PDB file of N, CA, C and O in Angstrom:
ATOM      1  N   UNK J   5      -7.493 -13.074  12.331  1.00  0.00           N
ATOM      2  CA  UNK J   5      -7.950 -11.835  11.714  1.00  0.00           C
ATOM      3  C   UNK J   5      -6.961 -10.727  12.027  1.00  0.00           C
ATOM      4  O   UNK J   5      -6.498 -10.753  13.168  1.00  0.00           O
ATOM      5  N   UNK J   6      -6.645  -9.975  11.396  1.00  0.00           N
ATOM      6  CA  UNK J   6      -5.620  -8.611  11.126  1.00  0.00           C
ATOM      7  C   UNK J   6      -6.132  -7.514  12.105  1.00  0.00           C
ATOM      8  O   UNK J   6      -7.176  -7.914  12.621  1.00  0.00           O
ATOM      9  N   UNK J   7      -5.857  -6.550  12.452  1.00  0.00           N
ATOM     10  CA  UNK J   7      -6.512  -5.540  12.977  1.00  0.00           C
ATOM     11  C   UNK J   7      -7.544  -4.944  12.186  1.00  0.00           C
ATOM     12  O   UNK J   7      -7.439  -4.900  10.961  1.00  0.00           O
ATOM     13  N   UNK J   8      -8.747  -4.381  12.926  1.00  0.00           N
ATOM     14  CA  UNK J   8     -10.070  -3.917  12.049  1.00  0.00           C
ATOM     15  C   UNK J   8     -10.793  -4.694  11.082  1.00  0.00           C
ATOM     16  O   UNK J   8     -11.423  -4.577  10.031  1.00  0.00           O
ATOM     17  N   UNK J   9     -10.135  -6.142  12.519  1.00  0.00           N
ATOM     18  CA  UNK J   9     -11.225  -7.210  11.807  1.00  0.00           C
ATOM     19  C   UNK J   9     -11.391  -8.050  10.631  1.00  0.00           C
ATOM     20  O   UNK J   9     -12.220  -8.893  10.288  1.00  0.00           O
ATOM     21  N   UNK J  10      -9.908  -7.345   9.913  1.00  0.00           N
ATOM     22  CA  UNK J  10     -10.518  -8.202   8.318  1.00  0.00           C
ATOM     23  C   UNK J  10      -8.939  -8.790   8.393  1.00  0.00           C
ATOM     24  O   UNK J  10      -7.918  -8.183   8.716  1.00  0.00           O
ATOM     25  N   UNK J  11      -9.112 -10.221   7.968  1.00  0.00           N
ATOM     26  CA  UNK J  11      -8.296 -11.135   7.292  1.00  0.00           C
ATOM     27  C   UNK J  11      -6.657 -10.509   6.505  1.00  0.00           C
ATOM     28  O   UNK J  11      -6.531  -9.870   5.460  1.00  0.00           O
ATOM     29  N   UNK J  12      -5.727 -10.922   7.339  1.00  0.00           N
ATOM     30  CA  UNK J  12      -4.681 -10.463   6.293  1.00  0.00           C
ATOM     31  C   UNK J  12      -4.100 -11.634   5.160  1.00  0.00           C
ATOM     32  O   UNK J  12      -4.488 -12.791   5.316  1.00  0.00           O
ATOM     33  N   UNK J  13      -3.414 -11.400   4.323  1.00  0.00           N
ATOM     34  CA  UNK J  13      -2.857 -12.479   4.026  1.00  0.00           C
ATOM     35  C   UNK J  13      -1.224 -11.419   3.259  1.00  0.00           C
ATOM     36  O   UNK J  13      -0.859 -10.243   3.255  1.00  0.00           O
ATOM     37  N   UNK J  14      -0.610 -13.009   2.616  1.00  0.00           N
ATOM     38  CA  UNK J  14       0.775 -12.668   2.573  1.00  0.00           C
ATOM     39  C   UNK J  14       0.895 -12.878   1.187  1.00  0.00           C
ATOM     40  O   UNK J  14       0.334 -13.856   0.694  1.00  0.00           O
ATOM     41  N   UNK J  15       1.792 -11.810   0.218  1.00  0.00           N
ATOM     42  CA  UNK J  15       2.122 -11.874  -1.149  1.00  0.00           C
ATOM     43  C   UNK J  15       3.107 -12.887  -1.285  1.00  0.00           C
ATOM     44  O   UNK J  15       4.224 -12.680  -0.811  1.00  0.00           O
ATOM     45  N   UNK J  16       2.794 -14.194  -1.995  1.00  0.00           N
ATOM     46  CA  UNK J  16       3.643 -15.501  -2.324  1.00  0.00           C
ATOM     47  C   UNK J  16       4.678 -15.382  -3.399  1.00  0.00           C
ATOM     48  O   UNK J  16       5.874 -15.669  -3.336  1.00  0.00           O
ATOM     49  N   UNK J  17       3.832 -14.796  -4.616  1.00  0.00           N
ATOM     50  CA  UNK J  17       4.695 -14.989  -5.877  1.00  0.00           C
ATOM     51  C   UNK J  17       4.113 -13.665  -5.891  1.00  0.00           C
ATOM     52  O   UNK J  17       2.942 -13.516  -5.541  1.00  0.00           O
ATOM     53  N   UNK J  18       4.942 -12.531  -6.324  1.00  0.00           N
ATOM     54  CA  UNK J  18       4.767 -10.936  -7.094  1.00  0.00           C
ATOM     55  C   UNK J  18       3.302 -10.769  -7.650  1.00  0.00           C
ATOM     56  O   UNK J  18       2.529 -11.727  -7.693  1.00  0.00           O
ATOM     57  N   UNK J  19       2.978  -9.577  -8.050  1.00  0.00           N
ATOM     58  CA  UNK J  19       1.801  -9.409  -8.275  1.00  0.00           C
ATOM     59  C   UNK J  19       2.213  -7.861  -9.062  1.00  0.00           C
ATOM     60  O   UNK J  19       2.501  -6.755  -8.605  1.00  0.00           O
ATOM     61  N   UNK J  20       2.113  -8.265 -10.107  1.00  0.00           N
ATOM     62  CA  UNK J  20       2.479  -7.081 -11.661  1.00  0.00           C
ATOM     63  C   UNK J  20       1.609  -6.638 -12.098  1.00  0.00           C
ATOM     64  O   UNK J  20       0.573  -7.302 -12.055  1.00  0.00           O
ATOM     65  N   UNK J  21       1.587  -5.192 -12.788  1.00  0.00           N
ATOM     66  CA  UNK J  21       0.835  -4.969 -13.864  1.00  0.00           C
ATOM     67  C   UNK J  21       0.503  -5.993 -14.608  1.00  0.00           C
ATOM     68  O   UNK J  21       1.453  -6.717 -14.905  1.00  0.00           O
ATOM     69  N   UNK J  22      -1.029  -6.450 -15.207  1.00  0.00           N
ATOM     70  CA  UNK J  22      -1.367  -7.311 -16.067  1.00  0.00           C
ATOM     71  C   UNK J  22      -1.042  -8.822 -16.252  1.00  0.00           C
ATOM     72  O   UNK J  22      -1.187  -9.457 -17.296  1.00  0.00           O
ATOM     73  N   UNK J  23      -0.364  -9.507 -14.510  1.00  0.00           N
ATOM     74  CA  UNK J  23       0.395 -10.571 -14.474  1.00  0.00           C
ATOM     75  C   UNK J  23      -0.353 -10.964 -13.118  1.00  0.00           C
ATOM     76  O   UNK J  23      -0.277 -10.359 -12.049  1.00  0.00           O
ATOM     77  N   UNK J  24      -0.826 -11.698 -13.298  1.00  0.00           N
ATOM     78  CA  UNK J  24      -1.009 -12.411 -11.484  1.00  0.00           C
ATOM     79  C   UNK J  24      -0.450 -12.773 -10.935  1.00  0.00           C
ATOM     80  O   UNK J  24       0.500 -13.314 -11.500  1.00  0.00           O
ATOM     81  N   UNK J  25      -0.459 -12.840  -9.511  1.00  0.00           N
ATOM     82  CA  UNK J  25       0.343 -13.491  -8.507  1.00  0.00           C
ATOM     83  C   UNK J  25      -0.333 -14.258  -7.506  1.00  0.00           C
ATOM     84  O   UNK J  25      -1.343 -14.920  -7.747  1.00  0.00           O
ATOM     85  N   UNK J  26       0.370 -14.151  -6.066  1.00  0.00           N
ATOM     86  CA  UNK J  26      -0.164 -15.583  -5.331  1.00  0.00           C
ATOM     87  C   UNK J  26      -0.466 -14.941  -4.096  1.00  0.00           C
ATOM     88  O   UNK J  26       0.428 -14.128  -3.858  1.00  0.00           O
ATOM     89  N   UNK J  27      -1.475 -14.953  -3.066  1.00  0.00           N
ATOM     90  CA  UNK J  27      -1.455 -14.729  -1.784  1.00  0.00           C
ATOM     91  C   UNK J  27      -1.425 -16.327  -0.827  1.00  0.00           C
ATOM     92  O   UNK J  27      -1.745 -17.459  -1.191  1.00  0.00           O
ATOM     93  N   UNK J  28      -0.975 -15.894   0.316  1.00  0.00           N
ATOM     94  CA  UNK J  28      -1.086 -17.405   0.355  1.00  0.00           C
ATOM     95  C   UNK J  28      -1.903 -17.574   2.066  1.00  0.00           C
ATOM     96  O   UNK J  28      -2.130 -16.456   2.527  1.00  0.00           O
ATOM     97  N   UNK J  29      -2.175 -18.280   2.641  1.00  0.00           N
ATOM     98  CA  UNK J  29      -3.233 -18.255   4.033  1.00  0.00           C
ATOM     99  C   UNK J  29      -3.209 -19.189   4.135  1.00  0.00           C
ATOM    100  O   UNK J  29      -2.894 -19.985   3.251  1.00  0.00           O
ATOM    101  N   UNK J  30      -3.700 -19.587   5.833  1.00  0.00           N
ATOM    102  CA  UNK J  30      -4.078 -20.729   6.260  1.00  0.00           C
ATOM    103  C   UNK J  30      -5.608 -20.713   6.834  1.00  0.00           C
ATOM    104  O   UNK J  30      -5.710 -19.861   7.716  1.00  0.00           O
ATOM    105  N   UNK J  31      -6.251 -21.084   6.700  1.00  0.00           N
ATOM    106  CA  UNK J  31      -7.428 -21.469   7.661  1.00  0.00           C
ATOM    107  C   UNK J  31      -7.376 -22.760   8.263  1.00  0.00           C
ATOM    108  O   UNK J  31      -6.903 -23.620   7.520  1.00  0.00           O
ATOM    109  N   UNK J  32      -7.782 -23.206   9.580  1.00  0.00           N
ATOM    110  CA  UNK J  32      -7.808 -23.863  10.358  1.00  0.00           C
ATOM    111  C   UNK J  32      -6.860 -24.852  10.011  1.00  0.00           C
ATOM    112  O   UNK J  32      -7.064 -26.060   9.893  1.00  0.00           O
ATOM    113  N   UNK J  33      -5.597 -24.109   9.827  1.00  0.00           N
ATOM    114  CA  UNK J  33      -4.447 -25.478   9.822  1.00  0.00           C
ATOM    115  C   UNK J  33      -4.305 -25.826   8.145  1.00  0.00           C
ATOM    116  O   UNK J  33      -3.374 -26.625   8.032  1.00  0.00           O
ATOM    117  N   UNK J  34      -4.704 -25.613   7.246  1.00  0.00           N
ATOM    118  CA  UNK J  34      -4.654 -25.614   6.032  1.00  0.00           C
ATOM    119  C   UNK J  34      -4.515 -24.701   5.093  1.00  0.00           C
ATOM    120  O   UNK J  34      -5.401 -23.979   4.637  1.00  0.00           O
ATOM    121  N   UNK J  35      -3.140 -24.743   4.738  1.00  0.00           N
ATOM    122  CA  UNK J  35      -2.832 -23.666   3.667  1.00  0.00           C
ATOM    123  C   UNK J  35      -2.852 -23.697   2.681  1.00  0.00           C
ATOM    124  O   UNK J  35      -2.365 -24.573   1.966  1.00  0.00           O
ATOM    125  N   UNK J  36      -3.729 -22.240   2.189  1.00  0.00           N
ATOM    126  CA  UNK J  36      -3.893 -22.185   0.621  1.00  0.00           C
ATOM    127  C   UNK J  36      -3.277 -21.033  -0.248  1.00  0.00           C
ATOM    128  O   UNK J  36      -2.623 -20.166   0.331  1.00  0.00           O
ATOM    129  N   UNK J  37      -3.433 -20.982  -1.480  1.00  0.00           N
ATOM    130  CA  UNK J  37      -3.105 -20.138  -2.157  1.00  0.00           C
ATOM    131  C   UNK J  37      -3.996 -19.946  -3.027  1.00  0.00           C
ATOM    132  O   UNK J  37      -4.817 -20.863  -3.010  1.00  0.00           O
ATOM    133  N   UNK J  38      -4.256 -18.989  -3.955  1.00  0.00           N
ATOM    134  CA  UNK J  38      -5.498 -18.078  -4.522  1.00  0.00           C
ATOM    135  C   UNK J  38      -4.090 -17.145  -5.420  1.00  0.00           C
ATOM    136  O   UNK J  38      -2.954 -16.770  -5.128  1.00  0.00           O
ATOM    137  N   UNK J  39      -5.207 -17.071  -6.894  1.00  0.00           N
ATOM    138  CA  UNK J  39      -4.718 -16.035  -7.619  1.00  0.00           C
ATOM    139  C   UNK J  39      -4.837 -15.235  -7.050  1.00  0.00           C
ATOM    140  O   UNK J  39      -5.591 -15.224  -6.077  1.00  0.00           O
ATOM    141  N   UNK J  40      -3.932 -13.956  -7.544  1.00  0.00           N
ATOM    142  CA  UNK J  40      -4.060 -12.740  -7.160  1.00  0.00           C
ATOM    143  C   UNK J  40      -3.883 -11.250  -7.610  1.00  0.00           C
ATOM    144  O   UNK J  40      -2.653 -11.202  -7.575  1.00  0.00           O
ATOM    145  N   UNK J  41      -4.221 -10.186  -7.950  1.00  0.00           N
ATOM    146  CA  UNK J  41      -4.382  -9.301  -8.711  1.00  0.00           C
ATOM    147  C   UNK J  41      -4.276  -7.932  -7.627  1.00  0.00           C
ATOM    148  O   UNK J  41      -4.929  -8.067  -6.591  1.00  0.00           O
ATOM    149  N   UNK J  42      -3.562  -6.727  -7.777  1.00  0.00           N
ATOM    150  CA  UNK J  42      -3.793  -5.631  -6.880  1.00  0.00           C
ATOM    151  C   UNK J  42      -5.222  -4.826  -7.424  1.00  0.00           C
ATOM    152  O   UNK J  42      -5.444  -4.646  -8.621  1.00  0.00           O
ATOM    153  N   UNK J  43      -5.936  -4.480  -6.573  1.00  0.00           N
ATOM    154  CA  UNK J  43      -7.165  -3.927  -6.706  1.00  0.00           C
ATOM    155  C   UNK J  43      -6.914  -2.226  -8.154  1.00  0.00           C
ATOM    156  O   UNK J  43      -7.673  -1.492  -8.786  1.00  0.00           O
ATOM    157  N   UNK J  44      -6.023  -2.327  -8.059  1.00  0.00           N
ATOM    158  CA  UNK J  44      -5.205  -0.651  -8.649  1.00  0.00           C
ATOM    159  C   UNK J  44      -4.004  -0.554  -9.869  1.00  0.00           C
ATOM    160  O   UNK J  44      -3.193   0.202 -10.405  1.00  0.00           O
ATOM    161  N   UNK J  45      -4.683  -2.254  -9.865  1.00  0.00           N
ATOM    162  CA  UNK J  45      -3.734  -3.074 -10.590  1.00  0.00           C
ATOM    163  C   UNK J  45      -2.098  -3.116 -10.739  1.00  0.00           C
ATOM    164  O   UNK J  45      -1.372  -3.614 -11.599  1.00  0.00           O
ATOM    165  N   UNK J  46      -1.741  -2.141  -9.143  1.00  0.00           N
ATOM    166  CA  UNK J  46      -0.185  -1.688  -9.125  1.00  0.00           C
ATOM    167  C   UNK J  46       0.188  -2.935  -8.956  1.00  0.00           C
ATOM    168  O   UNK J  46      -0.404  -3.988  -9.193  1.00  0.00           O
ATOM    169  N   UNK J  47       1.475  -2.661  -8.419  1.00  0.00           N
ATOM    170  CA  UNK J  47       2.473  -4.152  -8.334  1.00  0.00           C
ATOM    171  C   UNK J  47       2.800  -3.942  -6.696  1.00  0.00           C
ATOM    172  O   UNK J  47       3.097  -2.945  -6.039  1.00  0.00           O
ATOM    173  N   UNK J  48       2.600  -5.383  -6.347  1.00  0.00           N
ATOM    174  CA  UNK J  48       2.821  -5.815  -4.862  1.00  0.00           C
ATOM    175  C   UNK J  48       4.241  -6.921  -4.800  1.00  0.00           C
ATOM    176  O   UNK J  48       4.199  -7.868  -5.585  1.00  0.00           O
ATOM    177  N   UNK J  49       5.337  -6.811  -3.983  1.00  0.00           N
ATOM    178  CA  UNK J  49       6.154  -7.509  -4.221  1.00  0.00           C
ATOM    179  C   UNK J  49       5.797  -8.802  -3.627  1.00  0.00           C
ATOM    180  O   UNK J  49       4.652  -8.897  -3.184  1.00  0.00           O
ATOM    181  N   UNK J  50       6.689  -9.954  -3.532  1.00  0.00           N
ATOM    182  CA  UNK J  50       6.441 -10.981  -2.067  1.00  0.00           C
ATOM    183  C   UNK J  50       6.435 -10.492  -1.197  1.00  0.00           C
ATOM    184  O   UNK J  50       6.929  -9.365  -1.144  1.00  0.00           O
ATOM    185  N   UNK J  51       5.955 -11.002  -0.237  1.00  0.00           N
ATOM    186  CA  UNK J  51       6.167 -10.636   1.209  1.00  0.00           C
ATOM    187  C   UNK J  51       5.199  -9.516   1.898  1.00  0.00           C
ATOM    188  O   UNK J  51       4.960  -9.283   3.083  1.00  0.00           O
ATOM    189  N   UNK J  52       4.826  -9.032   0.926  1.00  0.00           N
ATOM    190  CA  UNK J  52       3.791  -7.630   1.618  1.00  0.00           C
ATOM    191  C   UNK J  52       2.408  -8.188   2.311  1.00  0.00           C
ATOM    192  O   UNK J  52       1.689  -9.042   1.791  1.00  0.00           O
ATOM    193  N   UNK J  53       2.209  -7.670   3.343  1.00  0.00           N
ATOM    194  CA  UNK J  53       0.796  -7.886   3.693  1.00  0.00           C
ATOM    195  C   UNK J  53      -0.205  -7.706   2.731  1.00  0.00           C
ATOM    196  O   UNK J  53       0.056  -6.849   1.888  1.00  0.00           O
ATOM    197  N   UNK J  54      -1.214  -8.245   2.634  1.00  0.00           N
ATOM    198  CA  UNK J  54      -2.349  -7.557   2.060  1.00  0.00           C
ATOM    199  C   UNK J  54      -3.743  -7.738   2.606  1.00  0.00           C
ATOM    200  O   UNK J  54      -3.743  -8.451   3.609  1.00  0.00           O
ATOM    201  N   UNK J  55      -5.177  -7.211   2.162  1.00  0.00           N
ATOM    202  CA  UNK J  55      -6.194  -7.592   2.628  1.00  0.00           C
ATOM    203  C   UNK J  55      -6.966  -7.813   1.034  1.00  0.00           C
ATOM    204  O   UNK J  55      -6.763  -7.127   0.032  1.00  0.00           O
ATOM    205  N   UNK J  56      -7.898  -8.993   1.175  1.00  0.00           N
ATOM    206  CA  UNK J  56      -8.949  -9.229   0.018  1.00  0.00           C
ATOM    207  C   UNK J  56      -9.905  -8.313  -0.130  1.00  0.00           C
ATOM    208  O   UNK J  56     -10.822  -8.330   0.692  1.00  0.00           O
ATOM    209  N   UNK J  57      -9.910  -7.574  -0.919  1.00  0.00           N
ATOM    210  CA  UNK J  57     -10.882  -6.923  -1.006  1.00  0.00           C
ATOM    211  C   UNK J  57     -12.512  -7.655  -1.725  1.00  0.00           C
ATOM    212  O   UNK J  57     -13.651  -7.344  -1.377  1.00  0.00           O
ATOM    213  N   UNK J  58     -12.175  -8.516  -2.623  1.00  0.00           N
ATOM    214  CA  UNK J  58     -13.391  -9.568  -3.070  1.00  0.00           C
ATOM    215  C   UNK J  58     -12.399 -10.367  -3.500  1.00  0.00           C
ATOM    216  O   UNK J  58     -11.209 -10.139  -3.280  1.00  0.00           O
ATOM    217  N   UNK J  59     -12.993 -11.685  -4.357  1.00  0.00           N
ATOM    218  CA  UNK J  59     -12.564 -12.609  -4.891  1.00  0.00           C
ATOM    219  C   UNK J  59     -13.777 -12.891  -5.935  1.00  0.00           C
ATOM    220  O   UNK J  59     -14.969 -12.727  -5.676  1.00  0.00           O
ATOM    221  N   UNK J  60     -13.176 -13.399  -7.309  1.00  0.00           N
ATOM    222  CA  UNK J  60     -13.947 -13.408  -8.303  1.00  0.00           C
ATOM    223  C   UNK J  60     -13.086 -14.478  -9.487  1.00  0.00           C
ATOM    224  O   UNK J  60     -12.008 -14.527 -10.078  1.00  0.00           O
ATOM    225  N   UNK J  61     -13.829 -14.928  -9.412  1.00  0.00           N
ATOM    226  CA  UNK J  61     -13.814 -16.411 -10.525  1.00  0.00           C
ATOM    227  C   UNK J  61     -12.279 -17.047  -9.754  1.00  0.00           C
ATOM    228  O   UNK J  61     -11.451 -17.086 -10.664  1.00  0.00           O
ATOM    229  N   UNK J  62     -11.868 -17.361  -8.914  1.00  0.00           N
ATOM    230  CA  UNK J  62     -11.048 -17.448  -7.701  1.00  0.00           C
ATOM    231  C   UNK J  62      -9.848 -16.388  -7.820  1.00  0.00           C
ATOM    232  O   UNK J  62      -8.653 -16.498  -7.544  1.00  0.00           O
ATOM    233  N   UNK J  63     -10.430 -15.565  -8.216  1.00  0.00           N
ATOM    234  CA  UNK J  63      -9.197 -14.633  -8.019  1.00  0.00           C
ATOM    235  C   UNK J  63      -8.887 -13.491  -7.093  1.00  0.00           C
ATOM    236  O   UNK J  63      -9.915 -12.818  -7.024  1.00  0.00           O
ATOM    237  N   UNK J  64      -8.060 -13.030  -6.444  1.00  0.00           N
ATOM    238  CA  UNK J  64      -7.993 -12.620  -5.057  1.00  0.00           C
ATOM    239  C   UNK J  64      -7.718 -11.083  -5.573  1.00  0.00           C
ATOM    240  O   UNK J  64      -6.766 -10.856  -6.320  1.00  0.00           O
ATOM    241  N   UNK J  65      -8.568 -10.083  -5.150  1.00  0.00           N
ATOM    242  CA  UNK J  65      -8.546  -8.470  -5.658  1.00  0.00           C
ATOM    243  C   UNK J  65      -7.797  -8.122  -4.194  1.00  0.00           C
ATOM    244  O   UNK J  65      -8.578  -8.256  -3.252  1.00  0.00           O
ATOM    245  N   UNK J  66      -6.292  -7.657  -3.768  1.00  0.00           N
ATOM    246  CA  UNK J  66      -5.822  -7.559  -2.984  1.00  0.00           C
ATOM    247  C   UNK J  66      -5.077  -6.133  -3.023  1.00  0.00           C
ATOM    248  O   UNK J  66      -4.350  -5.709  -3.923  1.00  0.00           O
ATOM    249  N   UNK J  67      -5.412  -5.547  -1.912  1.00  0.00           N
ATOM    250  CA  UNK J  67      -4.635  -4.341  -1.719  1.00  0.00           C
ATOM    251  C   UNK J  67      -3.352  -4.398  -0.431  1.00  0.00           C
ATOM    252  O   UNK J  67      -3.454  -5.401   0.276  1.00  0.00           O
ATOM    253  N   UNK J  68      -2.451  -3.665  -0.149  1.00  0.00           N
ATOM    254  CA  UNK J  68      -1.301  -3.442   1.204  1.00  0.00           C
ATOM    255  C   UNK J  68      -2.463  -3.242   1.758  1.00  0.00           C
ATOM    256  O   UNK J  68      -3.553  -2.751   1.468  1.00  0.00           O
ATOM    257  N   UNK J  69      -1.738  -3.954   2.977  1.00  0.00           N
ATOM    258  CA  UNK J  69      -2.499  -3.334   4.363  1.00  0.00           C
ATOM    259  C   UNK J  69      -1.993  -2.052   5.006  1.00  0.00           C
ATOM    260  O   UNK J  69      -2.602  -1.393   5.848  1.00  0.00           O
ATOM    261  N   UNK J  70      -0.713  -1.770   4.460  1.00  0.00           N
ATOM    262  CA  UNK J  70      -0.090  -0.606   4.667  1.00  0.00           C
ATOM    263  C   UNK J  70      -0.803   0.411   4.205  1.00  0.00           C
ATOM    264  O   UNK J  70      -0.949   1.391   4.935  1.00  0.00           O
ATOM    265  N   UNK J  71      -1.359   0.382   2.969  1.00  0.00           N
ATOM    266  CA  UNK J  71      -2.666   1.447   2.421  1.00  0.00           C
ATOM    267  C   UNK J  71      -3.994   1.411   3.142  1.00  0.00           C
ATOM    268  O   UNK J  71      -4.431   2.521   3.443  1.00  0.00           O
ATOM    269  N   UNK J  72      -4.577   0.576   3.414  1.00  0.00           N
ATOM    270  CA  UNK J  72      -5.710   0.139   4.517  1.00  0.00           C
ATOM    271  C   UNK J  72      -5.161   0.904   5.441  1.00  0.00           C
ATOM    272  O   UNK J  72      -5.587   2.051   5.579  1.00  0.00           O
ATOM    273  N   UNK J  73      -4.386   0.545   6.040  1.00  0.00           N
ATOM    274  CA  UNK J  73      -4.156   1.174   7.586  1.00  0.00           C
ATOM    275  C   UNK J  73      -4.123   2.799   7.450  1.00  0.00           C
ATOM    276  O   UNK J  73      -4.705   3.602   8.180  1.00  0.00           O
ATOM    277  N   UNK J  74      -3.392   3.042   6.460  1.00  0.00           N
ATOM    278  CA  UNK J  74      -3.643   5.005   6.499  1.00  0.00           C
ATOM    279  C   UNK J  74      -5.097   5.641   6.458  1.00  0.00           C
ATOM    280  O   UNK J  74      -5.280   6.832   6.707  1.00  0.00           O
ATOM    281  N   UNK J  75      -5.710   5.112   6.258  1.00  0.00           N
ATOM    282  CA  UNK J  75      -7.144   4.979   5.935  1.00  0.00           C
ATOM    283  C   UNK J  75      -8.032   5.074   7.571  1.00  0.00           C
ATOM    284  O   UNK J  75      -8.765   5.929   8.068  1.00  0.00           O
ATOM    285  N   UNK J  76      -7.703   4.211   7.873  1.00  0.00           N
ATOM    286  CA  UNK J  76      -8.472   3.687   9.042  1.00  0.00           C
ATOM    287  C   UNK J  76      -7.883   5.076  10.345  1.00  0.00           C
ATOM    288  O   UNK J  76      -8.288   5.044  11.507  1.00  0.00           O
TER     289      UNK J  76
END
């Protein structure tokens, strides 16, 4: 778990305006990947942290954790 408790995960493949992309995670030793969409629908490059905000029809509503964290 990330700081403040909630789950981070990592941008796989880009995440565009109107284009999905990939977050990718492991749980207990098994890694997955999940569509993925920015909650603001901005664009997230690879590599950025993010946190799930929900998931819906498997698709991962993901914001920076860099935005989370100003927040907190």
């Amino acid at each position: 778990a990330g700081r403040g408790g909630r789950p981070r995960f990592r941008v796989t493949k880009p995440i565009r305006k109107g284009v999905d992309g990939e977050v990718a995670f492991e749980i207990e030793g098994d890694h997955r990947v999940l569509r993925a969409r920015g909650i603001d629908n901005g664009a997230l490059i690879a590599g950025t942290e993010v946190v799930i905000e929900r998931i819906e029809d498997d698709v991962a509503y993901v914001e920076a954790w860099m935005e989370v964290e100003k927040r907190l």
